[in-house]
Amino acid sequence: MGLYLLRRLGQAAVVLWAAFTVSFVILYMLPGDPVAIMLNPGGQATYVDPEAEAALRAELGFDKPLIEQYFTRLIAAVQGDFGTSIRTGEPVLNSLGGALPETLKLAGASLLLAITLGMALALTATFMRAKWLREALLSLPPLAISLPGFWVGLMLLQVFSFGLGWFPAFGNDGVASLVLPAITLGVPTGAVVAQVLANSLGATWRQPFVEVARAKGVSRLRTHLVHVLRNAAIPSLTIVGLIVGSSLAGAVVVETVYSRSGVGRLLQGAVAEQDIPMVQGLVLVSAVAFVVVNLLVDLTYPLVDPRITTRRRVGA
């Protein structure tokens, strides 16, 4: 297990380095100049003092060769220093510390909703004996996946905020303001979980051990919830690790629709103004969350299926 953890940590380091490098290259390939954007935010000025521009460029380190900028930022990032935001002049970590809690609330609530709805739908659909009902339930996940997130958010706002007035339309004011954004982000994610788990449950029901359990007198419900679910859970655990990244990405759209302050809106503004330190800080934080969750998922596999540990030992 120790060797496995070291290998996984090494892979995590490679993922974080790749995320940093790709974001650095893409940001420098974008048209425009962050220094010019800072000195002329609205793009209305006809003249910018060359001396002021040169001084600001030197202060931010943009006067150095590109490869030197890369390694300077990389070494600082390894030490936990993501630099100073070009837009606000504040340390990137301070801005992230203010925005991250709200996004974590949204992502956590949507992930909990997604797992609950996805598991409930998959378990119910695959347990049904009536073919028409099973197929009707299994047709819901593809429908939910196909719906654009921004459209779902606008429809929920129209009905439950502007129409019925049950939930606030905008802002971060209390638990009620979290309900609609969590549904908007959680429903399509839950549909993915339901689709994967339902396919795995259907395949597991056809395994020989299910017939053995039923022959021993185990009820159909217990077979479904204990024996079949446990053996079918591995693909869904993998998906849960992947959808954490999609939840953080989806927060950009959802926070914009519901005017919530968080990492999504912070990223939107940083990209628009080519705030390179801020964007890289956000990318690395998202990559760290993705890596940590996937490592936890990997460590959960042996608890669900002890044979995985055995196979690792045999392979070693």
mmCIF file of N, CA, C and O in Angstrom, residues 231-269:
data_model
loop_
_atom_site.group_PDB
_atom_site.id
_atom_site.type_symbol
_atom_site.label_atom_id
_atom_site.label_comp_id
_atom_site.label_asym_id
_atom_site.label_seq_id
_atom_site.Cartn_x
_atom_site.Cartn_y
_atom_site.Cartn_z
ATOM 1 N N ASN A 231 -21.174 -5.048 -5.782
ATOM 2 C CA ASN A 231 -20.320 -5.461 -6.898
ATOM 3 C C ASN A 231 -20.422 -4.501 -8.085
ATOM 4 O O ASN A 231 -19.533 -4.497 -8.942
ATOM 5 N N ALA A 232 -21.494 -3.720 -8.154
ATOM 6 C CA ALA A 232 -21.677 -2.799 -9.275
ATOM 7 C C ALA A 232 -21.193 -1.390 -8.971
ATOM 8 O O ALA A 232 -21.264 -0.511 -9.835
ATOM 9 N N ALA A 233 -20.690 -1.152 -7.763
ATOM 10 C CA ALA A 233 -20.399 0.216 -7.331
ATOM 11 C C ALA A 233 -19.085 0.769 -7.865
ATOM 12 O O ALA A 233 -18.901 1.993 -7.891
ATOM 13 N N ILE A 234 -18.151 -0.099 -8.282
ATOM 14 C CA ILE A 234 -16.815 0.374 -8.672
ATOM 15 C C ILE A 234 -16.862 1.396 -9.812
ATOM 16 O O ILE A 234 -16.257 2.468 -9.715
ATOM 17 N N PRO A 235 -17.574 1.131 -10.931
ATOM 18 C CA PRO A 235 -17.618 2.147 -12.001
ATOM 19 C C PRO A 235 -18.207 3.471 -11.529
ATOM 20 O O PRO A 235 -17.758 4.544 -11.958
ATOM 21 N N SER A 236 -19.196 3.414 -10.638
ATOM 22 C CA SER A 236 -19.816 4.645 -10.144
ATOM 23 C C SER A 236 -18.862 5.425 -9.263
ATOM 24 O O SER A 236 -18.860 6.663 -9.272
ATOM 25 N N LEU A 237 -18.044 4.720 -8.471
ATOM 26 C CA LEU A 237 -17.039 5.413 -7.670
ATOM 27 C C LEU A 237 -16.057 6.163 -8.568
ATOM 28 O O LEU A 237 -15.653 7.286 -8.268
ATOM 29 N N THR A 238 -15.669 5.534 -9.659
ATOM 30 C CA THR A 238 -14.771 6.191 -10.612
ATOM 31 C C THR A 238 -15.409 7.451 -11.177
ATOM 32 O O THR A 238 -14.757 8.502 -11.291
ATOM 33 N N ILE A 239 -16.690 7.355 -11.514
ATOM 34 C CA ILE A 239 -17.399 8.515 -12.055
ATOM 35 C C ILE A 239 -17.487 9.635 -11.038
ATOM 36 O O ILE A 239 -17.347 10.824 -11.369
ATOM 37 N N VAL A 240 -17.700 9.295 -9.755
ATOM 38 C CA VAL A 240 -17.776 10.319 -8.712
ATOM 39 C C VAL A 240 -16.471 11.113 -8.669
ATOM 40 O O VAL A 240 -16.472 12.341 -8.515
ATOM 41 N N GLY A 241 -15.337 10.403 -8.813
ATOM 42 C CA GLY A 241 -14.063 11.109 -8.838
ATOM 43 C C GLY A 241 -13.950 12.068 -10.008
ATOM 44 O O GLY A 241 -13.400 13.160 -9.883
ATOM 45 N N LEU A 242 -14.498 11.681 -11.153
ATOM 46 C CA LEU A 242 -14.413 12.528 -12.344
ATOM 47 C C LEU A 242 -15.367 13.712 -12.294
ATOM 48 O O LEU A 242 -15.047 14.798 -12.774
ATOM 49 N N ILE A 243 -16.576 13.501 -11.720
ATOM 50 C CA ILE A 243 -17.569 14.576 -11.752
ATOM 51 C C ILE A 243 -17.254 15.702 -10.782
ATOM 52 O O ILE A 243 -17.866 16.773 -10.868
ATOM 53 N N VAL A 244 -16.302 15.483 -9.864
ATOM 54 C CA VAL A 244 -15.882 16.597 -9.007
ATOM 55 C C VAL A 244 -15.299 17.709 -9.869
ATOM 56 O O VAL A 244 -15.597 18.900 -9.681
ATOM 57 N N GLY A 245 -14.476 17.318 -10.856
ATOM 58 C CA GLY A 245 -13.913 18.316 -11.768
ATOM 59 C C GLY A 245 -14.987 19.004 -12.577
ATOM 60 O O GLY A 245 -14.958 20.225 -12.766
ATOM 61 N N SER A 246 -15.974 18.243 -13.048
ATOM 62 C CA SER A 246 -17.049 18.846 -13.836
ATOM 63 C C SER A 246 -17.923 19.747 -12.974
ATOM 64 O O SER A 246 -18.470 20.739 -13.467
ATOM 65 N N SER A 247 -18.057 19.413 -11.688
ATOM 66 C CA SER A 247 -18.840 20.271 -10.791
ATOM 67 C C SER A 247 -18.173 21.624 -10.609
ATOM 68 O O SER A 247 -18.830 22.669 -10.606
ATOM 69 N N LEU A 248 -16.847 21.615 -10.463
ATOM 70 C CA LEU A 248 -16.124 22.881 -10.332
ATOM 71 C C LEU A 248 -16.202 23.689 -11.623
ATOM 72 O O LEU A 248 -16.338 24.914 -11.600
ATOM 73 N N ALA A 249 -16.130 22.990 -12.769
ATOM 74 C CA ALA A 249 -16.250 23.691 -14.053
ATOM 75 C C ALA A 249 -17.663 24.222 -14.250
ATOM 76 O O ALA A 249 -17.861 25.345 -14.731
ATOM 77 N N GLY A 250 -18.662 23.417 -13.876
ATOM 78 C CA GLY A 250 -20.051 23.853 -14.020
ATOM 79 C C GLY A 250 -20.404 25.014 -13.116
ATOM 80 O O GLY A 250 -21.342 25.777 -13.399
ATOM 81 N N ALA A 251 -19.640 25.176 -12.030
ATOM 82 C CA ALA A 251 -19.909 26.290 -11.116
ATOM 83 C C ALA A 251 -19.711 27.636 -11.793
ATOM 84 O O ALA A 251 -20.334 28.629 -11.408
ATOM 85 N N VAL A 252 -18.853 27.688 -12.819
ATOM 86 C CA VAL A 252 -18.640 28.939 -13.549
ATOM 87 C C VAL A 252 -19.946 29.417 -14.167
ATOM 88 O O VAL A 252 -20.333 30.591 -14.031
ATOM 89 N N VAL A 253 -20.660 28.508 -14.835
ATOM 90 C CA VAL A 253 -21.925 28.863 -15.487
ATOM 91 C C VAL A 253 -22.993 29.142 -14.445
ATOM 92 O O VAL A 253 -23.721 30.147 -14.517
ATOM 93 N N VAL A 254 -23.102 28.272 -13.447
ATOM 94 C CA VAL A 254 -24.177 28.389 -12.460
ATOM 95 C C VAL A 254 -24.033 29.666 -11.637
ATOM 96 O O VAL A 254 -25.021 30.371 -11.379
ATOM 97 N N GLU A 255 -22.820 29.979 -11.219
ATOM 98 C CA GLU A 255 -22.621 31.197 -10.435
ATOM 99 C C GLU A 255 -22.903 32.445 -11.265
ATOM 100 O O GLU A 255 -23.307 33.480 -10.721
ATOM 101 N N THR A 256 -22.703 32.365 -12.563
ATOM 102 C CA THR A 256 -23.037 33.494 -13.431
ATOM 103 C C THR A 256 -24.541 33.653 -13.559
ATOM 104 O O THR A 256 -25.071 34.768 -13.460
ATOM 105 N N VAL A 257 -25.263 32.540 -13.761
ATOM 106 C CA VAL A 257 -26.720 32.587 -13.917
ATOM 107 C C VAL A 257 -27.380 33.134 -12.657
ATOM 108 O O VAL A 257 -28.314 33.952 -12.724
ATOM 109 N N TYR A 258 -26.898 32.692 -11.492
ATOM 110 C CA TYR A 258 -27.536 33.079 -10.229
ATOM 111 C C TYR A 258 -26.818 34.236 -9.530
ATOM 112 O O TYR A 258 -27.130 34.547 -8.380
ATOM 113 N N SER A 259 -25.867 34.861 -10.217
ATOM 114 C CA SER A 259 -25.129 36.015 -9.664
ATOM 115 C C SER A 259 -24.572 35.706 -8.272
ATOM 116 O O SER A 259 -24.689 36.514 -7.346
ATOM 117 N N ARG A 260 -23.971 34.546 -8.134
ATOM 118 C CA ARG A 260 -23.352 34.148 -6.874
ATOM 119 C C ARG A 260 -21.864 34.496 -6.914
ATOM 120 O O ARG A 260 -21.194 34.300 -7.921
ATOM 121 N N SER A 261 -21.363 35.007 -5.804
ATOM 122 C CA SER A 261 -19.930 35.254 -5.713
ATOM 123 C C SER A 261 -19.234 33.943 -5.376
ATOM 124 O O SER A 261 -19.678 33.199 -4.508
ATOM 125 N N GLY A 262 -18.180 33.639 -6.107
ATOM 126 C CA GLY A 262 -17.470 32.390 -5.892
ATOM 127 C C GLY A 262 -16.338 32.251 -6.886
ATOM 128 O O GLY A 262 -16.000 33.192 -7.623
ATOM 129 N N VAL A 263 -15.760 31.068 -6.921
ATOM 130 C CA VAL A 263 -14.616 30.822 -7.792
ATOM 131 C C VAL A 263 -14.999 30.977 -9.262
ATOM 132 O O VAL A 263 -14.197 31.454 -10.070
ATOM 133 N N GLY A 264 -16.219 30.581 -9.619
ATOM 134 C CA GLY A 264 -16.653 30.661 -11.009
ATOM 135 C C GLY A 264 -16.612 32.078 -11.548
ATOM 136 O O GLY A 264 -16.037 32.339 -12.615
ATOM 137 N N ARG A 265 -17.211 32.996 -10.821
ATOM 138 C CA ARG A 265 -17.215 34.390 -11.270
ATOM 139 C C ARG A 265 -15.824 35.006 -11.179
ATOM 140 O O ARG A 265 -15.463 35.872 -11.981
ATOM 141 N N LEU A 266 -15.035 34.559 -10.195
ATOM 142 C CA LEU A 266 -13.666 35.029 -10.082
ATOM 143 C C LEU A 266 -12.861 34.612 -11.312
ATOM 144 O O LEU A 266 -12.102 35.406 -11.882
ATOM 145 N N LEU A 267 -13.061 33.371 -11.747
ATOM 146 C CA LEU A 267 -12.367 32.870 -12.930
ATOM 147 C C LEU A 267 -12.827 33.597 -14.187
ATOM 148 O O LEU A 267 -12.014 33.919 -15.059
ATOM 149 N N GLN A 268 -14.118 33.859 -14.281
ATOM 150 C CA GLN A 268 -14.655 34.552 -15.452
ATOM 151 C C GLN A 268 -14.004 35.927 -15.613
ATOM 152 O O GLN A 268 -13.559 36.302 -16.699
ATOM 153 N N GLY A 269 -13.935 36.668 -14.529
ATOM 154 C CA GLY A 269 -13.313 37.992 -14.584
ATOM 155 C C GLY A 269 -11.823 37.925 -14.849
ATOM 156 O O GLY A 269 -11.269 38.750 -15.579
#
